[in-house]
Coordinates of C-alpha atoms in Angstrom, one line a residue:
Chain A
M1 CA -41.6 -96.4 -157.9
W2 CA -42.7 -100.1 -157.2
C3 CA -39.9 -102.0 -154.5
E4 CA -40.9 -105.7 -153.7
L5 CA -38.6 -108.0 -150.7
G6 CA -39.0 -111.7 -150.4
Q7 CA -40.3 -112.5 -146.9
G8 CA -38.0 -115.1 -146.3
N9 CA -34.9 -113.5 -147.4
F10 CA -35.6 -111.2 -144.4
F11 CA -37.4 -112.5 -141.9
D12 CA -37.0 -115.1 -139.4
E13 CA -40.5 -114.9 -138.5
F14 CA -43.6 -113.6 -141.0
Q15 CA -47.6 -114.1 -140.3
M16 CA -49.8 -112.6 -141.9
E17 CA -53.5 -113.1 -142.2
G18 CA -55.1 -110.5 -145.6
V19 CA -58.0 -109.4 -145.9
A20 CA -59.6 -113.0 -146.3
A21 CA -58.3 -116.1 -147.6
D22 CA -58.4 -115.7 -151.6
H23 CA -57.7 -111.9 -150.9
N24 CA -54.4 -112.8 -149.3
E25 CA -53.3 -109.1 -148.8
I26 CA -53.5 -106.2 -146.6
Y27 CA -52.2 -102.6 -148.1
L28 CA -51.2 -100.2 -146.1
E29 CA -50.4 -95.9 -146.9
L30 CA -47.6 -94.4 -144.8
T31 CA -45.1 -92.0 -144.6
P32 CA -41.7 -93.2 -145.8
E33 CA -40.0 -90.6 -144.0
N34 CA -41.6 -92.5 -140.7
L35 CA -40.6 -95.4 -141.8
S36 CA -37.1 -94.6 -142.2
R37 CA -36.6 -93.1 -139.3
A38 CA -37.9 -95.8 -137.6
L39 CA -35.4 -98.1 -139.0
K40 CA -32.3 -96.1 -139.0
T41 CA -32.6 -96.5 -134.9
A42 CA -32.6 -100.5 -135.7
Q43 CA -28.7 -100.5 -136.9
N44 CA -27.0 -102.3 -134.2
A45 CA -30.0 -103.7 -133.2
K46 CA -30.8 -107.5 -131.1
T47 CA -33.7 -107.6 -132.7
V48 CA -36.6 -105.9 -134.7
K49 CA -40.2 -106.9 -134.7
I50 CA -42.4 -104.9 -137.0
K51 CA -46.1 -105.7 -136.5
L52 CA -49.7 -104.2 -137.1
T53 CA -51.5 -102.3 -134.6
N54 CA -54.5 -100.5 -133.7
K55 CA -53.2 -97.6 -130.9
H56 CA -55.0 -94.2 -131.9
C57 CA -55.1 -95.2 -135.3
P58 CA -53.6 -98.5 -137.1
C59 CA -50.3 -98.3 -136.6
L60 CA -47.1 -100.1 -138.0
T61 CA -45.3 -100.3 -134.3
V62 CA -41.6 -101.2 -134.7
A63 CA -40.5 -102.4 -131.6
V64 CA -36.0 -102.3 -132.0
E65 CA -34.5 -104.8 -129.0
L66 CA -30.8 -102.7 -128.8
P67 CA -27.9 -104.1 -126.7
S68 CA -27.4 -102.1 -123.7
L69 CA -24.3 -102.5 -121.2
S70 CA -27.1 -103.4 -118.1
S71 CA -28.8 -107.0 -117.3
S72 CA -31.6 -106.0 -120.0
S73 CA -32.1 -104.8 -123.8
R74 CA -32.8 -101.0 -124.6
I75 CA -36.8 -101.5 -126.5
V76 CA -37.3 -98.1 -128.5
T77 CA -41.0 -98.3 -129.7
H78 CA -42.2 -96.8 -132.8
D79 CA -45.7 -96.1 -133.5
I80 CA -46.0 -94.8 -137.0
P81 CA -49.9 -94.0 -137.7
V82 CA -50.8 -96.2 -141.7
G83 CA -53.9 -95.9 -143.6
V84 CA -55.4 -99.4 -144.7
I85 CA -56.1 -99.3 -148.6
P86 CA -59.8 -100.7 -148.7
R87 CA -59.9 -103.0 -151.2
K88 CA -62.0 -101.4 -154.0
L89 CA -59.3 -99.2 -154.0
W90 CA -56.4 -102.5 -154.6
T91 CA -56.2 -102.4 -158.9
D92 CA -54.6 -98.0 -158.1
F93 CA -51.8 -100.0 -156.8
R94 CA -50.6 -103.2 -158.9
E95 CA -47.8 -103.6 -160.0
P96 CA -47.1 -101.2 -163.3
T97 CA -46.8 -103.7 -166.1
V98 CA -43.5 -103.6 -168.2
P99 CA -44.5 -101.4 -171.1
D100 CA -44.3 -101.8 -174.5
F101 CA -40.5 -100.4 -175.0
D102 CA -38.4 -99.5 -177.9
V103 CA -35.7 -99.6 -176.4
S104 CA -33.7 -101.6 -173.1
I105 CA -30.2 -100.6 -172.0
Y106 CA -28.0 -101.7 -169.4
L107 CA -27.1 -98.7 -167.3
P108 CA -23.7 -97.8 -166.7
V109 CA -22.3 -97.5 -162.7
L110 CA -24.6 -95.8 -161.0
K111 CA -22.2 -94.0 -159.1
T112 CA -21.1 -92.4 -162.5
M113 CA -24.4 -91.2 -163.6
K114 CA -25.3 -89.4 -160.3
S115 CA -22.2 -87.8 -160.2
V116 CA -22.6 -86.6 -164.2
V117 CA -26.6 -85.7 -163.6
E118 CA -25.8 -83.7 -160.4
R119 CA -23.8 -81.4 -162.1
M120 CA -26.4 -81.1 -165.0
K121 CA -29.0 -80.4 -162.5
N122 CA -27.4 -77.3 -161.7
I123 CA -27.4 -75.9 -165.5
S124 CA -31.5 -77.8 -166.6
N125 CA -34.6 -78.9 -165.0
H126 CA -35.1 -81.4 -167.7
V127 CA -32.4 -84.0 -169.7
V128 CA -32.8 -86.4 -172.5
I129 CA -31.9 -89.6 -172.2
E130 CA -31.9 -91.2 -175.1
A131 CA -30.3 -94.6 -176.3
N132 CA -30.1 -97.5 -179.2
L133 CA -30.0 -101.0 -179.2
K134 CA -26.0 -100.8 -179.8
G135 CA -25.4 -100.6 -175.6
E136 CA -24.9 -96.3 -176.5
M137 CA -26.5 -94.0 -173.9
N138 CA -26.6 -90.3 -174.3
L139 CA -27.8 -88.2 -171.3
K140 CA -28.8 -84.5 -173.1
I141 CA -29.3 -81.2 -171.5
E142 CA -29.9 -77.8 -173.7
T143 CA -30.0 -74.1 -172.9
D144 CA -29.8 -71.2 -174.5
L145 CA -26.1 -70.5 -173.8
V146 CA -24.8 -74.5 -174.0
C147 CA -25.3 -77.8 -174.5
I148 CA -23.8 -81.0 -173.1
T149 CA -24.1 -84.5 -174.0
T150 CA -22.5 -87.1 -171.8
H151 CA -22.1 -90.4 -173.8
F152 CA -21.9 -93.7 -172.3
K153 CA -20.4 -96.5 -174.5
D154 CA -20.9 -100.4 -174.7
L155 CA -23.0 -101.0 -172.0
G156 CA -24.9 -103.9 -173.6
N157 CA -28.6 -104.5 -174.7
P158 CA -30.9 -107.3 -172.2
L159 CA -32.3 -109.7 -174.3
W160 CA -36.0 -110.0 -173.0
A161 CA -38.6 -113.0 -174.0
S162 CA -40.3 -111.2 -176.9
E163 CA -38.1 -109.6 -178.8
D164 CA -40.7 -109.2 -181.8
A165 CA -40.7 -105.1 -181.6
S166 CA -37.3 -104.4 -181.3
Q167 CA -35.7 -106.7 -184.6
D168 CA -36.8 -104.4 -186.9
R169 CA -35.5 -101.5 -185.3
D170 CA -32.6 -99.8 -186.6
S171 CA -30.3 -100.8 -183.9
E172 CA -28.6 -97.6 -184.7
N173 CA -31.4 -95.4 -183.9
M174 CA -32.1 -93.9 -180.8
A175 CA -35.5 -93.7 -178.4
E176 CA -35.0 -90.6 -176.0
A177 CA -37.5 -89.0 -173.5
R178 CA -37.3 -85.9 -171.9
I179 CA -37.8 -86.0 -168.3
D180 CA -37.5 -83.6 -165.0
I181 CA -34.1 -84.0 -163.9
K182 CA -34.8 -83.7 -160.4
K183 CA -37.0 -86.8 -160.5
L184 CA -33.6 -88.6 -161.9
L185 CA -31.3 -87.3 -159.1
Q186 CA -33.6 -88.5 -156.6
F187 CA -34.4 -91.6 -158.1
L188 CA -30.1 -92.3 -158.2
A189 CA -30.0 -90.5 -154.7
G190 CA -31.4 -93.2 -153.5
Q191 CA -29.5 -96.3 -154.7
Q192 CA -27.0 -97.1 -151.7
V193 CA -26.2 -100.2 -152.5
N194 CA -25.0 -101.7 -156.6
P195 CA -27.4 -103.5 -157.8
T196 CA -26.7 -106.7 -159.2
K197 CA -28.2 -106.0 -162.6
A198 CA -29.6 -102.1 -163.5
L199 CA -31.2 -101.7 -166.6
C200 CA -33.4 -99.4 -168.7
N201 CA -36.5 -99.1 -171.0
I202 CA -37.0 -96.2 -172.7
V203 CA -40.5 -95.8 -174.6
H204 CA -39.8 -92.7 -176.6
N205 CA -41.0 -89.9 -175.7
R206 CA -43.4 -91.5 -173.5
I207 CA -41.5 -92.9 -170.6
V208 CA -38.5 -94.2 -169.1
H209 CA -38.8 -97.4 -166.8
F210 CA -35.7 -98.5 -164.4
I211 CA -35.0 -101.7 -162.8
L212 CA -32.9 -102.6 -160.7
L213 CA -32.4 -106.0 -159.0
H214 CA -30.3 -106.7 -156.1
E215 CA -30.2 -109.7 -154.6
D216 CA -33.1 -110.2 -152.3
V217 CA -35.0 -107.0 -153.8
S218 CA -36.4 -105.7 -156.8
L219 CA -37.4 -101.9 -157.8
Q220 CA -38.8 -100.2 -160.3
Y221 CA -38.9 -96.7 -161.3
F222 CA -41.1 -95.1 -164.1
I223 CA -40.8 -91.3 -165.5
P224 CA -42.8 -89.9 -167.5
A225 CA -41.3 -88.0 -170.4
L226 CA -42.0 -84.6 -170.6
S227 CA -43.8 -82.5 -174.0
Chain B
M1 CA -13.2 -57.8 -116.4
K2 CA -10.3 -59.8 -118.0
C3 CA -9.6 -63.3 -118.2
L4 CA -7.4 -65.2 -120.5
V5 CA -8.1 -69.0 -121.5
T6 CA -5.7 -71.3 -123.2
G7 CA -5.4 -74.0 -124.8
G8 CA -8.2 -77.1 -125.0
N9 CA -9.8 -74.6 -122.7
V10 CA -10.9 -72.3 -125.6
R11 CA -13.0 -75.3 -127.1
V12 CA -14.9 -76.2 -123.7
L13 CA -15.7 -72.2 -124.0
G14 CA -17.2 -72.2 -127.6
K15 CA -19.0 -75.2 -126.9
A16 CA -20.8 -74.4 -124.1
A17 CA -21.5 -70.9 -126.4
H18 CA -23.1 -73.4 -128.4
S19 CA -25.1 -74.7 -125.9
L20 CA -26.3 -71.5 -124.6
S21 CA -27.3 -70.8 -128.1
R22 CA -29.7 -73.3 -128.4
I23 CA -31.6 -71.4 -125.5
G24 CA -31.3 -67.7 -125.8
D25 CA -30.7 -65.2 -128.0
E26 CA -28.6 -62.7 -125.8
L27 CA -25.5 -63.5 -124.0
Y28 CA -25.1 -62.1 -119.7
L29 CA -21.4 -62.6 -118.7
E30 CA -20.9 -61.5 -115.0
P31 CA -17.6 -61.9 -114.1
L32 CA -18.3 -63.0 -110.2
E33 CA -15.6 -63.6 -107.3
N34 CA -15.9 -67.4 -107.8
G35 CA -15.7 -67.2 -111.6
L36 CA -17.1 -66.1 -114.9
S37 CA -21.1 -66.7 -115.8
L38 CA -22.5 -67.0 -118.7
R39 CA -26.2 -66.7 -118.9
T40 CA -29.1 -66.6 -120.8
V41 CA -32.6 -67.0 -120.8
N42 CA -35.1 -68.0 -124.0
A43 CA -37.7 -65.2 -125.3
S44 CA -40.6 -67.1 -123.5
R45 CA -39.0 -67.0 -120.2
S46 CA -39.4 -71.2 -119.9
A47 CA -35.7 -71.9 -120.3
F48 CA -32.6 -70.1 -118.5
A49 CA -29.1 -71.6 -119.2
C50 CA -25.5 -70.7 -116.9
F51 CA -22.4 -71.5 -117.0
L52 CA -20.2 -71.0 -113.9
F53 CA -16.3 -71.0 -115.1
A54 CA -14.1 -71.2 -111.7
P55 CA -11.0 -68.8 -111.7
L56 CA -9.0 -71.7 -112.4
F57 CA -10.4 -72.6 -115.9
F58 CA -8.5 -69.4 -116.7
Q59 CA -4.5 -68.7 -117.0
H60 CA -5.1 -65.4 -115.5
Y61 CA -8.8 -64.6 -114.2
Q62 CA -9.4 -60.5 -113.1
A63 CA -13.1 -59.7 -112.3
A64 CA -12.8 -56.2 -110.9
R65 CA -10.0 -54.0 -111.9
P66 CA -9.2 -51.7 -108.5
P67 CA -10.2 -49.8 -107.8
Q68 CA -13.5 -50.6 -109.6
A69 CA -15.5 -52.2 -106.9
Q70 CA -18.1 -53.7 -108.9
P71 CA -17.1 -56.4 -111.7
P72 CA -18.8 -54.5 -115.0
R73 CA -22.4 -57.2 -116.0
C74 CA -23.3 -57.1 -119.8
K75 CA -25.1 -58.8 -122.1
V76 CA -23.9 -59.7 -126.0
L77 CA -25.6 -61.0 -128.9
M78 CA -25.3 -64.4 -128.6
K79 CA -25.2 -64.5 -132.2
S80 CA -22.0 -61.7 -131.7
F81 CA -20.5 -64.4 -129.5
L82 CA -21.0 -67.1 -131.2
S83 CA -19.0 -66.3 -134.3
V84 CA -15.9 -65.4 -132.5
F85 CA -16.4 -69.3 -131.5
R86 CA -18.1 -70.8 -134.7
S87 CA -16.2 -74.3 -134.6
P88 CA -15.0 -75.3 -131.5
V89 CA -12.8 -77.9 -133.1
A90 CA -11.0 -75.4 -135.4
L91 CA -10.2 -73.9 -132.1
E92 CA -9.0 -76.7 -130.5
K93 CA -6.4 -76.7 -133.7
T94 CA -5.9 -72.9 -134.1
V95 CA -6.0 -71.0 -131.4
E96 CA -3.6 -71.4 -128.3
R97 CA -5.1 -68.8 -126.2
C98 CA -8.3 -66.4 -125.3
C99 CA -8.6 -63.2 -124.2
I100 CA -11.5 -61.4 -123.2
A101 CA -11.9 -58.3 -121.4
L102 CA -14.1 -55.9 -120.5
S103 CA -13.8 -51.7 -119.2
P104 CA -16.6 -50.1 -118.3
E105 CA -14.4 -46.7 -120.6
S106 CA -15.3 -49.0 -123.6
S107 CA -17.4 -49.7 -125.5
R108 CA -16.7 -53.1 -126.7
L109 CA -16.0 -56.2 -125.2
V110 CA -13.3 -57.1 -126.6
I111 CA -12.4 -60.7 -127.2
Q112 CA -8.6 -61.6 -129.0
L113 CA -8.0 -64.3 -130.1
H114 CA -4.4 -65.3 -130.6
C115 CA -3.8 -68.1 -133.1
K116 CA -0.6 -70.0 -134.8
H117 CA 1.5 -68.2 -136.9
G118 CA 1.3 -65.8 -135.3
V119 CA -2.4 -64.7 -136.3
T120 CA -4.5 -62.7 -134.1
K121 CA -8.0 -62.0 -134.7
T122 CA -9.6 -59.4 -132.3
H123 CA -13.4 -59.5 -131.6
N124 CA -14.7 -55.9 -130.9
L125 CA -18.9 -56.9 -129.5
S126 CA -21.0 -54.6 -128.9
F127 CA -22.4 -54.7 -125.6
Q128 CA -25.2 -53.2 -123.3
E129 CA -24.9 -52.8 -119.8
C130 CA -27.2 -54.7 -117.6
E131 CA -28.9 -56.6 -114.8
S132 CA -28.3 -59.4 -113.1
L133 CA -30.0 -62.3 -114.3
Q134 CA -30.7 -64.9 -112.1
A135 CA -33.0 -67.9 -111.3
I136 CA -34.2 -68.5 -107.9
F137 CA -33.7 -72.2 -108.0
D138 CA -32.8 -75.1 -106.0
P139 CA -31.9 -78.8 -107.3
A140 CA -32.5 -79.5 -103.6
Q141 CA -35.9 -78.8 -103.7
C142 CA -36.6 -81.8 -106.1
P143 CA -37.4 -85.1 -104.8
N144 CA -36.5 -86.6 -107.9
L145 CA -33.1 -87.2 -108.9
L146 CA -31.3 -89.2 -112.1
R147 CA -27.8 -88.9 -113.3
A148 CA -26.1 -91.0 -116.5
P149 CA -23.5 -90.0 -118.2
A150 CA -24.1 -87.9 -121.4
R151 CA -24.2 -91.3 -123.6
V152 CA -26.2 -92.6 -122.1
L153 CA -28.4 -89.5 -122.3
V154 CA -27.5 -89.3 -125.6
E155 CA -28.2 -92.3 -127.1
A156 CA -31.5 -92.1 -125.4
V157 CA -32.8 -89.4 -127.1
A158 CA -30.8 -90.8 -130.8
P159 CA -33.8 -92.6 -131.6
F160 CA -36.2 -89.2 -131.6
S161 CA -36.4 -87.1 -134.7
P162 CA -34.7 -83.7 -133.9
A163 CA -37.4 -81.7 -134.8
L164 CA -39.5 -82.8 -132.3
S165 CA -40.7 -80.1 -129.6
E166 CA -40.9 -81.7 -126.5
V167 CA -40.2 -84.8 -124.7
T168 CA -42.0 -86.8 -121.5
L169 CA -39.3 -88.7 -119.0
G170 CA -40.9 -90.9 -116.8
V171 CA -39.8 -93.9 -114.7
S172 CA -42.8 -97.0 -115.7
P173 CA -43.8 -100.0 -113.9
G174 CA -40.7 -102.0 -113.1
R175 CA -38.2 -99.4 -112.7
R176 CA -37.6 -98.8 -116.3
V177 CA -36.9 -95.2 -117.7
V178 CA -39.0 -94.0 -120.0
F179 CA -38.6 -91.5 -122.7
R180 CA -41.5 -90.7 -125.4
S181 CA -42.2 -88.4 -127.4
Y182 CA -45.1 -85.7 -126.2
L183 CA -47.3 -84.7 -129.2
E184 CA -48.7 -81.6 -128.9
E185 CA -52.5 -80.9 -128.5
D186 CA -53.3 -79.6 -132.5
T187 CA -50.8 -82.0 -134.0
D188 CA -53.0 -84.5 -136.0
A189 CA -52.4 -88.1 -133.9
T190 CA -53.8 -89.9 -137.2
K191 CA -50.3 -88.3 -138.5
A192 CA -47.9 -87.8 -136.1
M193 CA -45.2 -91.0 -135.1
M194 CA -44.9 -91.8 -132.0
T195 CA -41.6 -93.1 -130.2
E196 CA -40.5 -94.4 -126.7
M197 CA -37.3 -95.8 -125.7
S198 CA -36.5 -98.0 -122.4
L199 CA -34.2 -98.1 -120.2
N200 CA -33.1 -100.6 -117.6
E201 CA -32.4 -98.2 -114.5
E202 CA -29.1 -99.9 -114.0
E203 CA -28.3 -97.5 -116.7
F204 CA -28.2 -94.9 -114.7
Q205 CA -26.0 -94.0 -111.9
Q206 CA -28.2 -92.5 -109.3
L207 CA -32.1 -92.8 -110.1
E208 CA -34.3 -91.7 -107.2
A209 CA -38.0 -91.0 -108.2
Q210 CA -41.3 -93.1 -107.6
E211 CA -43.1 -95.4 -110.4
G212 CA -44.9 -93.0 -112.1
A213 CA -43.4 -89.9 -111.8
S214 CA -42.2 -87.6 -115.0
I215 CA -41.9 -85.0 -116.7
T216 CA -42.4 -83.3 -119.9
F217 CA -39.9 -80.7 -120.5
C218 CA -38.6 -79.0 -124.4
L219 CA -36.3 -81.1 -126.4
K220 CA -33.6 -79.5 -128.1
E221 CA -33.5 -77.1 -125.2
F222 CA -32.2 -80.4 -122.9
R223 CA -29.9 -81.1 -126.6
G224 CA -27.7 -77.9 -126.0
L225 CA -26.7 -78.9 -123.0
L226 CA -26.7 -82.6 -123.4
S227 CA -24.4 -81.9 -126.5
F228 CA -21.8 -80.3 -123.9
A229 CA -21.9 -82.4 -121.8
E230 CA -21.3 -85.5 -124.2
S231 CA -18.2 -83.6 -125.6
A232 CA -16.9 -83.2 -121.8
N233 CA -17.2 -86.5 -121.3
L234 CA -19.2 -85.5 -118.1
P235 CA -22.4 -87.3 -115.9
L236 CA -25.4 -85.3 -115.8
N237 CA -28.1 -84.7 -113.4
I238 CA -31.6 -84.4 -113.7
H239 CA -33.4 -83.0 -111.2
F240 CA -37.4 -83.0 -110.9
D241 CA -40.4 -82.2 -109.2
V242 CA -44.3 -82.4 -109.9
P243 CA -45.0 -81.8 -113.6
G244 CA -45.2 -77.7 -113.5
R245 CA -42.6 -77.3 -111.4
P246 CA -39.0 -76.5 -113.7
A247 CA -36.6 -79.3 -113.8
I248 CA -32.9 -78.8 -113.4
F249 CA -30.3 -80.0 -115.7
T250 CA -26.9 -80.0 -113.6
I251 CA -23.0 -80.9 -115.3
E252 CA -20.1 -80.4 -113.1
D253 CA -16.2 -80.5 -112.9
S254 CA -13.8 -79.4 -111.1
L255 CA -13.6 -76.2 -113.2
L256 CA -16.9 -75.4 -114.6
D257 CA -21.0 -76.2 -113.8
G258 CA -23.7 -75.8 -116.2
H259 CA -27.2 -75.6 -114.3
F260 CA -30.2 -76.0 -117.1
V261 CA -33.5 -75.1 -115.7
L262 CA -36.5 -75.7 -117.9
A263 CA -40.4 -75.5 -117.6
T264 CA -42.2 -78.4 -117.2
L265 CA -45.6 -79.1 -119.0
S266 CA -48.6 -79.5 -116.2
E267 CA -50.9 -82.2 -115.8
P268 CA -53.0 -82.5 -118.7
D269 CA -56.4 -80.8 -117.0
L270 CA -54.4 -77.8 -115.8
C271 CA -52.9 -77.5 -119.8
S272 CA -56.5 -77.2 -121.5
Q273 CA -56.4 -74.0 -119.9
E274 CA -56.3 -71.0 -122.1
P275 CA -52.9 -69.8 -122.6
S276 CA -53.0 -65.3 -122.3
R277 CA -51.9 -63.7 -125.3
P278 CA -49.6 -62.0 -125.6
G279 CA -49.9 -58.2 -126.3
Q280 CA -52.4 -57.0 -123.9
G281 CA -50.5 -55.1 -121.9
A282 CA -47.3 -55.1 -119.6
H283 CA -46.0 -58.5 -119.0
S284 CA -46.3 -59.2 -115.6
T285 CA -50.1 -57.8 -115.6
M286 CA -51.8 -60.3 -117.9
H287 CA -50.0 -63.0 -115.9
L288 CA -52.0 -61.6 -112.5
D289 CA -55.0 -61.5 -114.2
D290 CA -54.6 -64.9 -115.6
F291 CA -53.3 -66.7 -112.0
A292 CA -54.3 -64.1 -109.4
N293 CA -54.0 -66.8 -106.4
D294 CA -50.4 -67.5 -107.8
D295 CA -47.7 -65.5 -105.4
I296 CA -45.9 -64.3 -108.7
D297 CA -43.2 -62.9 -106.3
S298 CA -41.9 -65.8 -105.9
Y299 CA -42.0 -67.0 -109.2
M300 CA -39.6 -64.1 -110.2
I301 CA -36.1 -64.2 -110.9
A302 CA -34.3 -61.6 -108.5
M303 CA -32.9 -59.0 -110.4
E304 CA -31.1 -56.0 -109.5
T305 CA -30.5 -52.9 -111.6
T306 CA -27.5 -51.8 -112.0
V307 CA -26.2 -48.2 -112.2
C308 CA -25.3 -47.6 -115.4
E309 CA -22.0 -46.2 -115.2
G310 CA -21.4 -43.4 -117.8
A311 CA -21.5 -45.8 -120.7
A312 CA -24.6 -44.2 -123.5
V313 CA -26.4 -47.6 -124.3
A314 CA -29.3 -47.8 -124.4
P315 CA -32.0 -48.2 -121.4
C316 CA -31.4 -51.5 -119.1
T317 CA -33.8 -53.7 -119.9
P318 CA -36.8 -53.4 -123.0
S319 CA -40.4 -52.6 -121.8
P320 CA -42.5 -55.0 -120.8
L321 CA -44.4 -53.8 -124.5
S322 CA -41.6 -54.2 -126.6
E323 CA -40.8 -57.5 -124.9
E324 CA -44.3 -58.4 -125.7
E325 CA -43.3 -57.8 -129.2
E326 CA -40.3 -59.8 -129.3
A327 CA -42.0 -63.3 -127.0
E328 CA -44.5 -63.5 -129.9
P329 CA -44.0 -66.1 -132.4
S330 CA -40.1 -67.5 -130.9
V331 CA -37.5 -67.8 -133.5
V332 CA -35.4 -68.8 -131.0
P333 CA -34.6 -72.8 -132.0
G334 CA -35.7 -74.6 -129.2
T335 CA -37.9 -72.7 -127.4
P336 CA -41.5 -74.7 -126.8
P337 CA -44.7 -73.8 -127.9
L338 CA -45.0 -70.1 -126.9
K339 CA -48.2 -70.0 -125.4
K340 CA -48.0 -73.4 -123.3
F341 CA -44.6 -72.7 -121.7
R342 CA -45.3 -69.1 -120.7
S343 CA -48.7 -69.8 -119.2
L344 CA -47.2 -72.8 -117.1
F345 CA -44.1 -71.2 -116.2
F346 CA -45.8 -68.3 -114.7
G347 CA -48.8 -70.2 -114.3
S348 CA -47.8 -73.4 -112.5
V349 CA -50.1 -73.6 -110.2
L350 CA -49.1 -75.6 -107.3
A351 CA -51.8 -77.5 -104.6
P352 CA -53.5 -75.2 -102.7
T353 CA -51.9 -77.0 -99.6
E354 CA -48.8 -76.3 -100.7
P355 CA -47.2 -72.9 -100.6
P356 CA -44.3 -72.3 -101.9
C357 CA -42.8 -71.8 -98.6
E358 CA -38.6 -72.0 -100.4
P359 CA -38.7 -69.9 -104.1
N360 CA -39.2 -72.0 -106.9
P361 CA -37.3 -72.4 -109.7
V362 CA -39.0 -70.5 -112.0
L363 CA -37.7 -66.8 -114.3
A364 CA -38.3 -64.2 -114.1
E365 CA -39.8 -60.6 -115.1
D366 CA -37.3 -58.2 -115.2
S367 CA -37.9 -55.5 -112.4
D368 CA -39.3 -52.9 -115.0
G369 CA -42.7 -55.2 -115.3
E370 CA -43.3 -54.5 -112.1
G371 CA -43.7 -50.8 -112.4

């Protein structure tokens, strides 16, 4: 999963010095659950400060100032251990490029999609996502006893700058990929807010690429297809 | 023994049971002159909890049925007792009266819930006659005191993960009260998140402690009392002394009081003591070997054996050896790391210049262990 947040949209103050002038970036590795728990305590915070510190090991220190009835605020400090990733490994973490997809389609309302997939997960471990350039998408599961398909229509297909490949494509032709249903559900379950734009690119039998755009945040999720 | 609880107090009783269930697996019921006492102790004997409900808490309270002089004492499985009061919220909505009765002739503790629409639920719990479970502790002996509304303490421990075992509570320079997550020795410090919450002393109704005073205790067990205090909207007192001496958490109102006595970790240099390995024989001798200089008696709860009255029940207390097995990898949720707290609680070494003049608040060994 790849997520990007614009600093200006989130932070009043942002100071950073990367590894070198021409590589003004820092790559850190941490356990997401720690960060999520730390930020949960900040729900009603007056201020939140995030600093890279070096305590017993490199840490992301999240300092939350909470309101209190007394003359001075409550302060919660979380020290989240992080691993600093050496520059030579940065290429491993490059933003993945948008693959040469066969079909690109807007997603249905995420909540609906999630409740469908949630019911499907009890029946099968895999789901087939297929879509075409006529704005139709199907979610299919198949077991020995039963086949279930949910059809979505009139979803619309986004226009991409270079449409050469897909021009030749028969608009009714479905591109499909068979993916692990739990991974799809993890992705859908994680979405709390409706995005401004939500679309999905399918490379036939290779990969499904989801792109969600919110005002301040972009999210990309890649799920490889199973054979 | 017979008592009748009505109205909202049924829910209070249920919440007390939930609170005690965070500590131990067995619930001791002791009807006393001054009320019904519910007590429990955890497997490693590093936490003791009791609630005392005054006679006025009940619509009807009878400790002992004359001509019987001695009120019956018994212990039941915590799980069984808790199943009666499974959902305190539901209790409040449907239960009108709750009757708890125990007579030595009967082989069951009977709890009857008289609910709306003429429904009566009768629970027959098997019990064991037992000795009195007592801890000798005296909050007045503790020099440090912290008192706050339950709500403040709930908010203070909210940032900590529910999985966190121990927390350190202290007074920092500047008179701020600080809660900090405690990392066990064998935890990888480069992986574990550390959380600290600091509050102004003004948020506390009372703070009598020196700067630098601090104790480390089991957070999960503390949360047990905290949730009760929150639902009853009562302030909570924390009486504590030096690290190693147990801390006493209390709540009270006109109808009830609750005491949770929790072991605290000793100073770091004492922590590195090799913890006594379970299974090395009788409980008490193991501890005598490791902490030969301690006055074990002062660390013991006074256990009075009762005369088992006719009812054919299993031996009152398990043998020391079986207790060892029981005390092994503790499955009681909220019990702190077995080894550390056990050795601390029994061997919390006093400063040589300070022999215990008063019995110290610690949990007991059953008297059978003494031989």
